Amino acid sequence: MARPNEEVEALLQEYADLVAITGGDAFKARAYEKAARAIGGHPADVSQLDAKGLRDIPNVGKSIADKVVEYLSTGRVTAVEEARAAIPAGVRELITIPTLGPKKAMTLYEELHVSSVEELLDAIHGERLRDLKGFGEKTEANILHGIALMQKAGSGRILLGAATDVAEQIVADLSGVEGCEGCTYAGSLRRMRETIGDIDVLVAADRSAPFMEAFAALPYAAEIIAHGQKKTSLRTTKGLQVDLRVLPPDSWGAGLLYFTGSKAHNIRIREMAIRHGYKLSEYGLFHAKSGKKAVSETEEDIYAKLDLPWIPPTLREDRGEIAAGLKGELPELIEEGDVRGDLHTHTDLTDGVSRLEEMVAAAAERDYAYFAITDHAPNLYMQRMTDEKILAQRERVRALDGKHRRMHVLHGTELNIGPEGDLDWPDDFLAGFDLCVASVHSHFHQTREELTRRLVRACENPHVSIIGHPTTRQIGKRPPIDADFDEVFAACARTGTALEINSHPERLDLGDEDILRAKRYGVKFAVNTDAHSVTHLPYMRYGVGTAQRGWLTKDDVINTWPLQRLRRFLRPPRRSS
Ligand code: DGT
Ligand code: CA
Ligand code: CA
Ligand code: ZN
């Protein structure tokens, strides 16, 4: 049920990998990769386009457009099938190991005849990789880590973004069934955890059968795992499990509270209920002695009987929310509507796929008061940035300032933090930007001291105001770098440098626990999308959810501030010691 654009993106990316692994033309592989990203980030639904419409998408030429048309009309592409057939399935599996690219996978196959993950593990344990050119002990360690991550990712948890798309579709479909008095999703998804085990959907209705039937008949239901009066579980065509429970409308609040969890939060609440002389279940809050129902209709009613305010689902992890609630000290959490602008975005001047004008127009549609363009700087040499190009972009940014719904457009850049903590441009050139984000993009395996020093040096540059995707993790793909983040957080607080909460569902970086820790140092945060396309701007909601899980308020997050206050924060020189 992924959007057709994403399906096509995955297909073309696979084809690019297959071309690369068979030692095909590197230019061709790169062309397919670029087209994959362009289609993935294209705002219009590609399944509605003909070959000509497809060719209007940047980086999509005739032969790629033809393959897409073939896929959309037949569900398969001959060239891709042939490339798949030419390579053993096990080798294709090797490419999917994070940290192992097509080139290394091909070497392993050709030199060692390794064609499965098991054979690869044997080869590593037999120390047979060490004789290969380009492989060493460090490569082995990286591959082992990649396999572990892949197996963990294969444990069935899926990313928050993908789960939200599916859940919202299901809620929309079931809300239309007659007799529906309420429908929402609960569980870890309502708590906005970064990965979701299964989706828990709740319906309030007097009769459950029509909902159970409608649910089982959904077009994307691939397998019915259990079918009953109270609960039906199914697996979607994408392999995701969804549980549907139908509750009587008068026990909606109790059911919603119970199935939202977390389990640890529920246990605490139930203990409190007992101390107050009640018994709490998914059907309601009952007087322990008489067994009579006290309340059950809303979550607020139940919390109130326990002397608690309503606790936002993103806080329900038994991390002190109940004690804070009893003392009237729950944080007033940041909400998506509080965000006044996005401070980390890219355009097609570097690796984005949307044009500057499109990004600015789409941001203004979101009612932002300000918006920053932060394309990559020269040290990510793949992006071929130059002084001339970025200065020419600045002119275009200035021309767009205030032109869409009076939105202010800021001109920034995303600097690359080099191995020594060095940045792309000298200070006098950096001074010309409205803001600089600085991020690590390579050399992830330096020592802890080196990585820490690198980040701290970046914070100490007076022109750097935000550290982008601070741990560089990609969920299920790349582990966080091993820096001493307590030292980094202290440096951020000391130098007035904000930490990013990158909202991309594959990153969510910083994550909730690091946010909680950083906040104790008095650090400020910026919730950004790092959008590479107009279609990524809505990822903001996932960053805000993550910020909520880190107990952040508006005051903690610089891009909820009015522009004047934000500018004071961004303006150098900030203290460096
Ligand atoms: P997930 O699906 O692994 O991402 O995590 P959840 O939190 O969605 O867990 P799930 O789907 O197993 O159950 C949904 C909610 O139901 C859970 O958050 C709390 C509640 N729940 C499930 N099992 C228990 C239990 O044994 N005791 C209590 N108190 N609550 C439970
Ligand atoms: Ca769940
Ligand atoms: Ca469940
Ligand atoms: Zn970046």
Coordinates of C-alpha atoms and ligand atoms in Angstrom, one line a residue:
M1 CA 0.0 0.0 0.0
A2 CA 3.0 2.2 -0.4
R3 CA 2.4 5.0 -2.8
P4 CA 3.0 3.9 -6.4
N5 CA 5.9 6.4 -6.5
E6 CA 7.6 4.5 -3.7
E7 CA 7.1 1.2 -5.3
V8 CA 8.6 2.5 -8.5
E9 CA 11.5 4.0 -6.6
A10 CA 12.3 0.7 -4.9
L11 CA 12.1 -1.1 -8.3
L12 CA 14.5 1.3 -10.1
Q13 CA 16.9 1.3 -7.1
E14 CA 16.9 -2.5 -7.2
Y15 CA 17.7 -2.3 -11.0
A16 CA 20.5 0.1 -10.3
D17 CA 22.0 -2.3 -7.8
L18 CA 21.6 -5.2 -10.1
V19 CA 23.4 -3.3 -12.9
A20 CA 26.2 -2.4 -10.5
I21 CA 26.6 -5.9 -9.1
T22 CA 26.9 -7.4 -12.6
G23 CA 29.7 -5.0 -13.3
G24 CA 27.5 -3.0 -15.6
D25 CA 28.0 0.5 -16.8
A26 CA 28.5 2.7 -13.7
F27 CA 26.9 5.6 -15.5
K28 CA 23.8 3.5 -16.2
A29 CA 23.5 2.4 -12.6
R30 CA 23.8 6.0 -11.4
A31 CA 21.2 7.2 -13.9
Y32 CA 18.7 4.6 -12.6
E33 CA 19.5 5.6 -9.0
K34 CA 18.9 9.3 -9.8
A35 CA 15.6 8.5 -11.6
A36 CA 14.5 6.3 -8.6
R37 CA 15.0 9.2 -6.2
A38 CA 13.3 11.7 -8.5
I39 CA 10.3 9.5 -8.9
G40 CA 10.2 8.8 -5.1
G41 CA 10.2 12.5 -4.4
H42 CA 7.8 13.5 -7.2
P43 CA 4.6 15.1 -5.8
A44 CA 2.2 13.7 -8.4
D45 CA 1.1 10.1 -8.4
V46 CA 3.2 8.4 -11.2
S47 CA 0.6 5.8 -11.8
Q48 CA -1.6 8.5 -13.3
L49 CA 1.1 9.6 -15.8
D50 CA 1.8 8.3 -19.3
A51 CA 5.2 7.9 -20.8
K52 CA 5.3 11.5 -21.8
G53 CA 4.3 12.8 -18.4
L54 CA 6.9 10.5 -16.9
R55 CA 9.6 12.0 -19.1
D56 CA 8.8 15.5 -17.7
I57 CA 10.1 14.3 -14.3
P58 CA 13.8 15.4 -14.0
N59 CA 16.3 12.5 -14.7
V60 CA 13.7 10.3 -16.3
G61 CA 14.5 9.5 -19.9
K62 CA 12.7 7.4 -22.5
S63 CA 14.1 4.0 -21.6
I64 CA 13.4 4.6 -17.9
A65 CA 9.9 5.9 -18.6
D66 CA 9.1 2.9 -20.8
K67 CA 10.1 0.6 -17.9
V68 CA 7.9 2.4 -15.5
V69 CA 4.9 2.2 -17.9
E70 CA 5.6 -1.5 -18.3
Y71 CA 5.6 -1.9 -14.5
L72 CA 2.5 0.1 -14.0
S73 CA 0.5 -1.8 -16.6
T74 CA 1.8 -5.3 -16.0
G75 CA 3.3 -5.3 -12.6
R76 CA 6.7 -6.5 -13.9
V77 CA 9.6 -5.3 -16.0
T78 CA 11.3 -7.7 -18.4
A79 CA 14.7 -6.1 -18.0
V80 CA 14.5 -6.2 -14.2
E81 CA 13.4 -9.9 -14.3
E82 CA 16.3 -10.8 -16.6
A83 CA 18.8 -9.0 -14.4
R84 CA 17.3 -10.8 -11.3
A85 CA 17.6 -14.1 -13.1
A86 CA 21.2 -13.5 -14.0
I87 CA 22.2 -13.2 -10.3
P88 CA 21.7 -15.9 -7.6
A89 CA 19.0 -14.8 -5.1
G90 CA 21.6 -15.2 -2.3
V91 CA 23.8 -12.6 -3.9
R92 CA 20.9 -10.2 -4.2
E93 CA 20.3 -10.7 -0.5
L94 CA 23.9 -9.7 0.1
I95 CA 23.3 -6.3 -1.4
T96 CA 20.6 -5.6 1.1
I97 CA 23.1 -5.9 4.0
P98 CA 23.6 -2.4 5.3
T99 CA 27.3 -1.4 4.9
L100 CA 27.9 -3.9 2.1
G101 CA 27.5 -2.2 -1.3
P102 CA 27.1 -3.9 -4.7
K103 CA 30.8 -3.7 -5.5
K104 CA 31.9 -5.7 -2.4
A105 CA 29.0 -8.1 -2.8
M106 CA 30.2 -8.9 -6.4
T107 CA 33.8 -9.4 -5.2
L108 CA 32.6 -11.8 -2.6
Y109 CA 30.6 -13.8 -5.2
E110 CA 33.3 -13.9 -7.8
E111 CA 36.4 -14.5 -5.6
L112 CA 34.9 -16.6 -2.8
H113 CA 31.7 -17.9 -4.4
V114 CA 29.8 -16.5 -1.5
S115 CA 26.1 -16.4 -2.4
S116 CA 24.2 -16.2 0.8
V117 CA 24.3 -14.5 4.2
E118 CA 25.2 -17.8 5.9
E119 CA 28.1 -18.4 3.5
L120 CA 29.3 -14.9 4.2
L121 CA 29.2 -15.5 7.9
D122 CA 31.2 -18.7 7.4
A123 CA 33.7 -16.9 5.2
I124 CA 34.2 -14.1 7.8
H125 CA 34.6 -16.6 10.7
G126 CA 37.1 -18.6 8.5
E127 CA 39.0 -15.3 8.0
R128 CA 38.8 -15.8 4.3
L129 CA 37.8 -12.2 3.6
R130 CA 41.1 -10.8 4.7
D131 CA 43.0 -11.9 1.6
L132 CA 40.7 -9.9 -0.6
K133 CA 41.7 -6.5 -2.0
G134 CA 39.7 -3.8 -0.2
F135 CA 38.7 -5.9 2.7
G136 CA 40.2 -5.9 6.2
E137 CA 39.4 -6.6 9.8
K138 CA 37.4 -3.3 10.0
T139 CA 35.4 -4.3 6.9
E140 CA 34.6 -7.6 8.6
A141 CA 33.4 -5.9 11.7
N142 CA 31.2 -3.5 9.7
I143 CA 29.7 -6.4 7.7
L144 CA 29.0 -8.3 10.9
H145 CA 27.3 -5.3 12.3
G146 CA 25.3 -4.8 9.1
I147 CA 24.1 -8.4 9.3
A148 CA 23.0 -7.9 12.9
L149 CA 21.1 -4.8 12.0
M150 CA 19.4 -6.5 9.1
Q151 CA 18.3 -9.4 11.2
K152 CA 17.0 -7.0 13.8
A153 CA 15.2 -5.0 11.2
G154 CA 13.8 -8.3 9.9
S155 CA 12.3 -9.0 13.3
G156 CA 9.2 -7.4 11.9
R157 CA 9.2 -3.9 13.3
I158 CA 8.4 -1.2 10.8
L159 CA 9.1 2.5 10.6
L160 CA 6.8 5.0 12.2
G161 CA 6.1 6.8 8.8
A162 CA 5.1 3.6 6.9
A163 CA 2.9 2.4 9.8
T164 CA 1.2 5.8 10.0
D165 CA 0.3 5.7 6.3
V166 CA -1.3 2.3 6.6
A167 CA -3.1 3.1 9.8
E168 CA -4.6 6.3 8.5
Q169 CA -5.9 4.5 5.4
I170 CA -7.5 1.8 7.6
V171 CA -9.1 4.3 9.9
A172 CA -10.5 6.3 7.0
D173 CA -11.9 3.0 5.5
L174 CA -13.5 1.8 8.7
S175 CA -14.9 5.2 9.7
G176 CA -17.1 5.0 6.6
V177 CA -18.8 1.8 7.8
E178 CA -22.3 2.4 9.1
G179 CA -22.7 2.4 12.9
C180 CA -19.2 3.8 13.5
E181 CA -19.2 6.0 16.6
G182 CA -15.4 6.4 16.8
C183 CA -12.3 5.0 15.1
T184 CA -8.7 5.6 15.8
Y185 CA -5.3 3.8 16.1
A186 CA -3.8 3.1 19.5
G187 CA -0.7 1.1 20.7
S188 CA 2.9 2.2 20.0
L189 CA 1.7 4.1 16.9
R190 CA -0.4 6.5 19.0
R191 CA 2.6 6.9 21.3
M192 CA 4.7 7.6 18.2
R193 CA 7.5 5.2 18.9
E194 CA 10.2 5.2 16.2
T195 CA 9.3 1.6 15.1
I196 CA 6.0 -0.2 15.3
G197 CA 5.5 -3.9 16.0
D198 CA 1.9 -4.1 14.9
I199 CA -0.9 -1.6 14.4
D200 CA -3.8 -1.6 16.9
V201 CA -7.0 -0.1 15.5
L202 CA -10.1 0.6 17.7
V203 CA -13.7 1.1 16.7
A204 CA -16.5 2.2 19.0
A205 CA -19.8 0.7 17.8
D206 CA -22.7 -1.3 19.2
R207 CA -22.4 -4.1 16.7
S208 CA -18.9 -5.5 15.8
A209 CA -19.7 -7.9 12.9
P210 CA -19.9 -5.2 10.1
F211 CA -16.5 -3.9 11.1
M212 CA -14.8 -7.2 11.3
E213 CA -16.2 -8.1 7.9
A214 CA -15.2 -4.8 6.3
F215 CA -11.8 -5.1 7.8
A216 CA -11.2 -8.6 6.5
A217 CA -12.4 -7.5 3.1
L218 CA -9.9 -4.6 2.8
P219 CA -8.1 -4.8 -0.6
Y220 CA -4.7 -4.7 1.1
A221 CA -5.5 -7.6 3.5
A222 CA -3.3 -10.5 2.4
E223 CA -3.9 -13.0 5.2
I224 CA -6.4 -13.2 8.1
I225 CA -4.5 -14.4 11.2
A226 CA -7.5 -14.5 13.5
H227 CA -11.2 -13.6 13.0
G228 CA -13.5 -13.1 16.0
Q229 CA -16.2 -11.0 17.6
K230 CA -13.9 -8.8 19.7
K231 CA -10.7 -8.9 17.7
T232 CA -9.6 -9.6 14.1
S233 CA -6.0 -9.7 13.1
L234 CA -4.7 -9.6 9.6
R235 CA -1.5 -9.2 7.7
T236 CA -1.3 -6.6 4.9
T237 CA 0.1 -7.2 1.5
K238 CA 3.3 -5.5 2.8
G239 CA 3.6 -8.0 5.7
L240 CA 2.4 -5.7 8.4
Q241 CA 0.1 -7.0 11.2
V242 CA -3.0 -5.0 12.1
D243 CA -5.3 -5.9 15.0
L244 CA -8.9 -4.5 15.0
R245 CA -10.9 -4.4 18.2
V246 CA -14.5 -3.2 18.4
L247 CA -15.5 -1.7 21.8
P248 CA -18.9 -0.8 23.1
P249 CA -19.1 3.0 22.9
D250 CA -19.6 3.4 26.7
S251 CA -16.2 1.8 27.4
W252 CA -14.3 3.7 24.7
G253 CA -12.1 5.6 27.1
A254 CA -11.1 2.5 29.1
G255 CA -10.3 0.6 25.9
L256 CA -8.4 3.5 24.4
L257 CA -6.3 3.9 27.5
Y258 CA -5.6 0.2 27.8
F259 CA -4.7 -0.5 24.2
T260 CA -2.6 2.7 23.9
G261 CA -0.2 1.4 26.6
S262 CA 2.6 1.3 27.1
K263 CA 2.3 -1.8 29.1
A264 CA 4.5 -0.3 31.8
H265 CA 2.3 2.8 32.0
N266 CA -0.8 0.6 32.2
I267 CA 0.7 -1.3 35.1
R268 CA 1.4 1.9 37.0
I269 CA -2.1 3.2 36.4
R270 CA -3.7 0.0 37.5
E271 CA -1.7 0.0 40.7
M272 CA -2.9 3.6 41.4
A273 CA -6.5 2.5 40.7
I274 CA -6.2 -0.3 43.3
R275 CA -4.8 2.2 45.9
H276 CA -7.9 4.4 45.2
G277 CA -10.2 1.5 45.8
Y278 CA -10.9 0.7 42.2
K279 CA -10.3 -2.0 39.6
L280 CA -9.2 -0.9 36.1
S281 CA -9.6 -3.0 33.0
E282 CA -10.1 -2.3 29.3
Y283 CA -13.9 -2.1 30.0
G284 CA -13.8 0.6 32.7
L285 CA -12.9 1.8 36.1
F286 CA -14.9 -0.2 38.7
H287 CA -15.5 0.2 42.4
A288 CA -13.5 -2.7 44.0
K289 CA -16.2 -3.4 46.6
S290 CA -19.5 -3.1 44.8
G291 CA -18.1 -4.0 41.3
K292 CA -20.1 -1.0 40.0
K293 CA -18.7 1.0 37.1
A294 CA -17.3 4.4 38.1
V295 CA -16.3 5.7 34.7
S296 CA -15.2 4.5 31.3
E297 CA -16.3 6.8 28.5
T298 CA -13.2 9.0 28.1
E299 CA -9.6 8.8 29.1
E300 CA -9.9 12.1 30.9
D301 CA -12.6 10.7 33.2
I302 CA -10.4 7.8 34.2
Y303 CA -7.3 9.8 34.8
A304 CA -9.3 12.3 36.8
K305 CA -10.6 9.7 39.2
L306 CA -6.9 8.9 39.9
D307 CA -6.2 12.6 40.6
L308 CA -4.3 12.8 37.3
P309 CA -4.6 15.2 34.4
W310 CA -4.9 13.6 30.9
I311 CA -1.5 12.3 30.0
P312 CA -0.5 12.7 26.3
P313 CA 0.2 9.3 24.7
T314 CA 3.7 10.3 23.7
L315 CA 4.6 10.5 27.4
R316 CA 3.1 7.1 28.4
E317 CA 6.3 5.2 28.8
D318 CA 6.6 5.1 32.6
R319 CA 9.4 7.7 32.4
G320 CA 8.2 9.8 35.3
E321 CA 4.9 11.0 33.7
I322 CA 2.7 9.8 36.5
A323 CA 4.8 11.5 39.2
A324 CA 4.9 14.7 37.2
G325 CA 1.1 14.5 36.6
L326 CA 0.4 14.1 40.3
K327 CA 2.5 17.2 41.0
G328 CA 0.9 19.2 38.2
E329 CA 4.3 19.3 36.5
L330 CA 3.6 17.7 33.1
P331 CA 5.4 19.6 30.3
E332 CA 3.3 21.6 28.0
L333 CA 4.4 19.6 24.9
I334 CA 5.3 21.2 21.6
E335 CA 2.7 20.5 18.9
E336 CA 3.0 20.5 15.1
G337 CA 1.1 23.7 14.9
D338 CA 3.7 25.5 17.0
V339 CA 6.4 25.0 14.4
R340 CA 7.0 28.3 12.5
G341 CA 9.5 27.0 10.0
D342 CA 11.8 24.3 8.8
L343 CA 15.5 25.0 9.1
H344 CA 17.2 22.2 7.1
T345 CA 16.1 21.5 3.5
H346 CA 17.7 20.8 0.1
T347 CA 16.9 21.7 -3.5
D348 CA 18.0 20.3 -6.9
L349 CA 21.1 22.5 -6.7
T350 CA 22.6 19.6 -4.7
D351 CA 20.9 16.3 -4.0
G352 CA 17.3 17.4 -3.6
V353 CA 14.8 16.7 -6.4
S354 CA 12.6 19.8 -6.2
R355 CA 13.4 23.2 -7.4
L356 CA 14.0 26.1 -5.0
E357 CA 10.8 27.8 -6.1
E358 CA 8.8 24.6 -5.6
M359 CA 10.2 24.1 -2.1
V360 CA 9.5 27.7 -1.0
A361 CA 5.9 27.6 -2.4
A362 CA 5.2 24.2 -0.7
A363 CA 6.6 25.5 2.6
A364 CA 4.4 28.6 2.4
E365 CA 1.4 26.3 1.9
R366 CA 2.2 24.9 5.3
D367 CA 1.7 28.3 6.7
Y368 CA 5.3 28.7 7.9
A369 CA 6.5 32.1 9.0
Y370 CA 10.0 31.3 7.9
F371 CA 11.8 28.6 5.9
A372 CA 15.5 27.9 5.4
I373 CA 17.2 26.5 2.3
T374 CA 20.4 24.7 3.4
D375 CA 22.0 22.9 0.4
H376 CA 25.2 21.0 0.8
A377 CA 28.6 22.7 0.9
P378 CA 31.7 21.9 -1.3
N379 CA 33.3 19.2 0.9
L380 CA 30.6 16.7 -0.1
Y381 CA 32.3 16.7 -3.4
M382 CA 29.6 14.5 -5.1
Q383 CA 27.3 17.6 -4.9
R384 CA 29.8 19.8 -6.8
M385 CA 29.0 22.9 -4.8
T386 CA 31.0 26.1 -5.6
D387 CA 31.1 29.6 -4.1
E388 CA 29.5 31.0 -7.3
K389 CA 26.6 28.5 -7.2
I390 CA 25.7 29.1 -3.6
L391 CA 26.0 32.9 -4.1
A392 CA 23.8 32.8 -7.2
Q393 CA 21.3 30.7 -5.1
R394 CA 21.4 33.4 -2.4
E395 CA 20.2 36.0 -5.0
R396 CA 17.3 33.7 -5.9
V397 CA 16.5 33.2 -2.2
R398 CA 16.5 36.9 -1.6
A399 CA 14.1 37.4 -4.5
L400 CA 11.7 34.9 -3.0
D401 CA 11.8 36.4 0.5
G402 CA 8.3 37.5 1.5
K403 CA 6.8 36.6 -1.9
H404 CA 4.7 33.6 -0.7
R405 CA 2.2 34.5 2.0
R406 CA 4.8 36.9 3.4
M407 CA 7.0 33.9 4.4
H408 CA 10.6 34.8 5.2
V409 CA 13.1 32.7 3.3
L410 CA 16.5 32.2 5.0
H411 CA 19.6 31.3 3.1
G412 CA 21.7 28.7 4.9
T413 CA 23.9 25.7 4.1
E414 CA 24.5 22.3 5.5
L415 CA 28.2 22.1 6.2
N416 CA 30.1 18.8 6.3
I417 CA 32.0 18.2 9.5
G418 CA 35.3 16.7 8.3
P419 CA 37.3 14.0 10.0
E420 CA 39.2 16.7 12.1
G421 CA 36.1 18.8 12.8
D422 CA 37.0 21.0 9.9
L423 CA 34.2 22.8 7.9
D424 CA 33.8 23.6 4.2
W425 CA 34.2 27.3 4.1
P426 CA 36.3 29.9 6.0
D427 CA 34.6 31.9 8.7
D428 CA 34.3 35.1 6.6
F429 CA 32.3 33.2 3.9
L430 CA 30.2 31.5 6.6
A431 CA 29.3 34.9 8.0
G432 CA 27.3 35.6 4.8
F433 CA 24.7 32.9 5.6
D434 CA 21.6 33.4 7.6
L435 CA 22.3 30.0 9.3
C436 CA 24.6 27.1 9.1
V437 CA 23.7 23.5 9.9
A438 CA 26.8 21.2 10.3
S439 CA 26.6 17.5 10.1
V440 CA 28.7 14.3 9.9
H441 CA 28.3 12.4 6.6
S442 CA 31.4 10.1 6.5
H443 CA 34.2 8.6 8.6
F444 CA 31.7 7.0 11.0
H445 CA 34.2 4.6 12.4
Q446 CA 36.7 6.9 13.9
T447 CA 37.6 6.4 17.6
R448 CA 35.3 7.7 20.3
E449 CA 37.7 10.5 21.1
E450 CA 38.0 11.6 17.5
L451 CA 34.3 11.5 16.9
T452 CA 33.6 13.5 20.1
R453 CA 36.3 16.1 19.3
R454 CA 34.9 16.5 15.8
L455 CA 31.4 17.3 16.9
V456 CA 32.6 19.6 19.7
R457 CA 34.9 21.5 17.3
A458 CA 31.9 22.0 15.0
C459 CA 29.8 23.4 18.0
E460 CA 32.7 25.8 18.8
N461 CA 32.6 27.4 15.4
P462 CA 30.6 30.6 16.1
H463 CA 28.8 30.4 12.7
V464 CA 27.4 26.9 13.3
S465 CA 24.0 27.1 15.0
I466 CA 22.6 23.6 14.5
I467 CA 24.2 20.2 14.5
G468 CA 22.3 18.1 11.9
H469 CA 21.3 14.5 12.4
P470 CA 23.7 14.3 15.4
T471 CA 24.2 10.6 15.7
T472 CA 23.9 9.9 11.9
R473 CA 22.0 6.7 12.6
Q474 CA 19.6 5.2 10.1
I475 CA 17.0 3.1 11.8
G476 CA 17.6 -0.6 11.0
K477 CA 20.5 0.3 8.7
R478 CA 23.2 2.3 10.3
P479 CA 24.1 2.4 14.0
P480 CA 24.7 5.8 15.8
I481 CA 28.3 6.9 15.8
D482 CA 30.1 6.1 19.0
A483 CA 30.8 9.7 20.2
D484 CA 30.7 10.7 23.9
F485 CA 27.4 12.5 23.5
D486 CA 27.3 13.8 27.1
E487 CA 30.4 15.8 26.1
V488 CA 28.7 16.9 22.9
F489 CA 25.5 18.0 24.7
A490 CA 27.6 20.0 27.2
A491 CA 29.4 21.7 24.3
C492 CA 26.1 22.5 22.7
A493 CA 24.8 24.1 25.9
R494 CA 28.0 26.0 26.4
T495 CA 28.3 27.4 22.9
G496 CA 24.6 28.0 22.3
T497 CA 24.4 25.4 19.4
A498 CA 21.1 23.6 18.9
L499 CA 20.8 19.9 18.3
E500 CA 18.6 18.8 15.4
I501 CA 15.7 16.4 15.7
N502 CA 15.8 15.2 12.1
S503 CA 12.2 14.2 11.2
H504 CA 12.9 11.8 8.4
P505 CA 11.3 8.5 9.5
E506 CA 14.5 6.6 8.7
R507 CA 16.5 8.9 11.0
L508 CA 14.5 10.4 13.9
D509 CA 17.9 11.7 15.0
L510 CA 18.2 12.7 17.9
G511 CA 15.9 10.0 19.2
D512 CA 13.7 10.3 22.3
E513 CA 16.2 9.1 25.0
D514 CA 19.0 11.3 23.7
I515 CA 16.7 14.2 23.7
L516 CA 15.8 13.6 27.3
R517 CA 19.5 13.5 28.2
A518 CA 20.4 16.5 26.2
K519 CA 17.6 18.6 27.7
R520 CA 19.1 18.1 31.1
Y521 CA 22.2 20.0 29.9
G522 CA 20.0 22.9 28.9
V523 CA 20.5 22.4 25.1
K524 CA 18.0 23.9 22.6
F525 CA 16.7 21.9 19.7
A526 CA 15.6 22.4 16.1
V527 CA 13.0 20.0 14.6
N528 CA 13.8 19.9 10.9
T529 CA 12.8 17.7 8.0
D530 CA 16.0 17.6 5.9
A531 CA 13.6 17.5 3.0
H532 CA 15.0 16.6 -0.3
S533 CA 11.7 17.0 -2.0
V534 CA 8.4 18.9 -1.4
T535 CA 6.9 15.5 -0.5
H536 CA 9.2 15.3 2.6
L537 CA 8.0 18.5 4.2
P538 CA 5.1 16.7 6.0
Y539 CA 7.6 14.5 7.8
M540 CA 7.7 17.3 10.4
R541 CA 4.9 15.5 12.3
Y542 CA 7.3 12.6 13.1
G543 CA 10.0 15.0 14.4
V544 CA 7.5 16.7 16.6
G545 CA 6.2 13.4 17.9
T546 CA 9.8 12.4 18.8
A547 CA 10.3 15.8 20.5
Q548 CA 7.2 15.1 22.5
R549 CA 8.6 11.8 23.5
G550 CA 11.6 13.7 24.7
W551 CA 9.3 15.9 26.9
L552 CA 10.1 19.1 24.9
T553 CA 8.1 22.3 25.1
K554 CA 7.9 25.2 22.7
D555 CA 10.6 27.0 24.6
D556 CA 13.1 24.1 24.0
V557 CA 12.7 24.3 20.2
I558 CA 14.1 27.3 18.3
N559 CA 12.0 26.9 15.2
T560 CA 8.8 27.5 17.2
W561 CA 10.2 30.9 18.2
P562 CA 9.2 34.2 16.5
L563 CA 11.7 35.2 13.8
Q564 CA 13.3 37.9 15.9
R565 CA 14.1 35.6 18.7
L566 CA 15.4 33.0 16.3
R567 CA 17.6 35.5 14.6
R568 CA 19.2 36.5 17.9
F569 CA 19.9 32.8 18.5
L570 CA 21.5 32.4 15.1
R571 CA 23.5 35.5 15.1
P572 CA 27.3 35.1 15.7
P573 CA 29.4 35.5 17.6
R574 CA 28.0 33.1 20.1
R575 CA 30.1 32.2 23.1
S576 CA 32.8 29.7 22.2
S577 CA 34.1 29.0 25.7
Ligands
DGT1 P1 4.3 -2.8 19.5 O1 3.1 -3.3 18.8 O2 5.3 -3.9 19.8 O3 5.0 -1.7 18.7 O4 3.9 -2.1 20.9 P2 2.5 -1.9 21.5 O5 2.7 -1.0 22.7 O6 1.6 -1.4 20.5 O7 2.0 -3.3 22.1 P3 0.9 -4.3 21.7 O8 0.5 -4.2 20.3 O9 1.5 -5.7 22.1 O10 -0.3 -4.0 22.6 C1 -1.0 -2.8 22.5 C2 -1.3 -2.2 23.9 O11 -2.1 -3.1 24.6 C3 0.0 -2.1 24.7 O12 0.7 -0.9 24.5 C4 -0.6 -2.1 26.1 C5 -1.7 -3.1 26.0 N1 -1.3 -4.4 26.5 C6 -1.0 -5.5 25.7 N2 -0.6 -6.5 26.5 C7 -0.7 -6.1 27.7 C8 -0.5 -6.7 29.0 O13 -0.1 -7.9 29.1 N3 -0.7 -6.0 30.1 C9 -1.1 -4.7 30.0 N4 -1.3 -4.0 31.2 N5 -1.3 -4.1 28.9 C10 -1.1 -4.8 27.7
CA2 CA 1.0 -2.5 18.6
CA3 CA -1.3 -5.5 18.9
ZN4 ZN 22.9 15.7 6.0

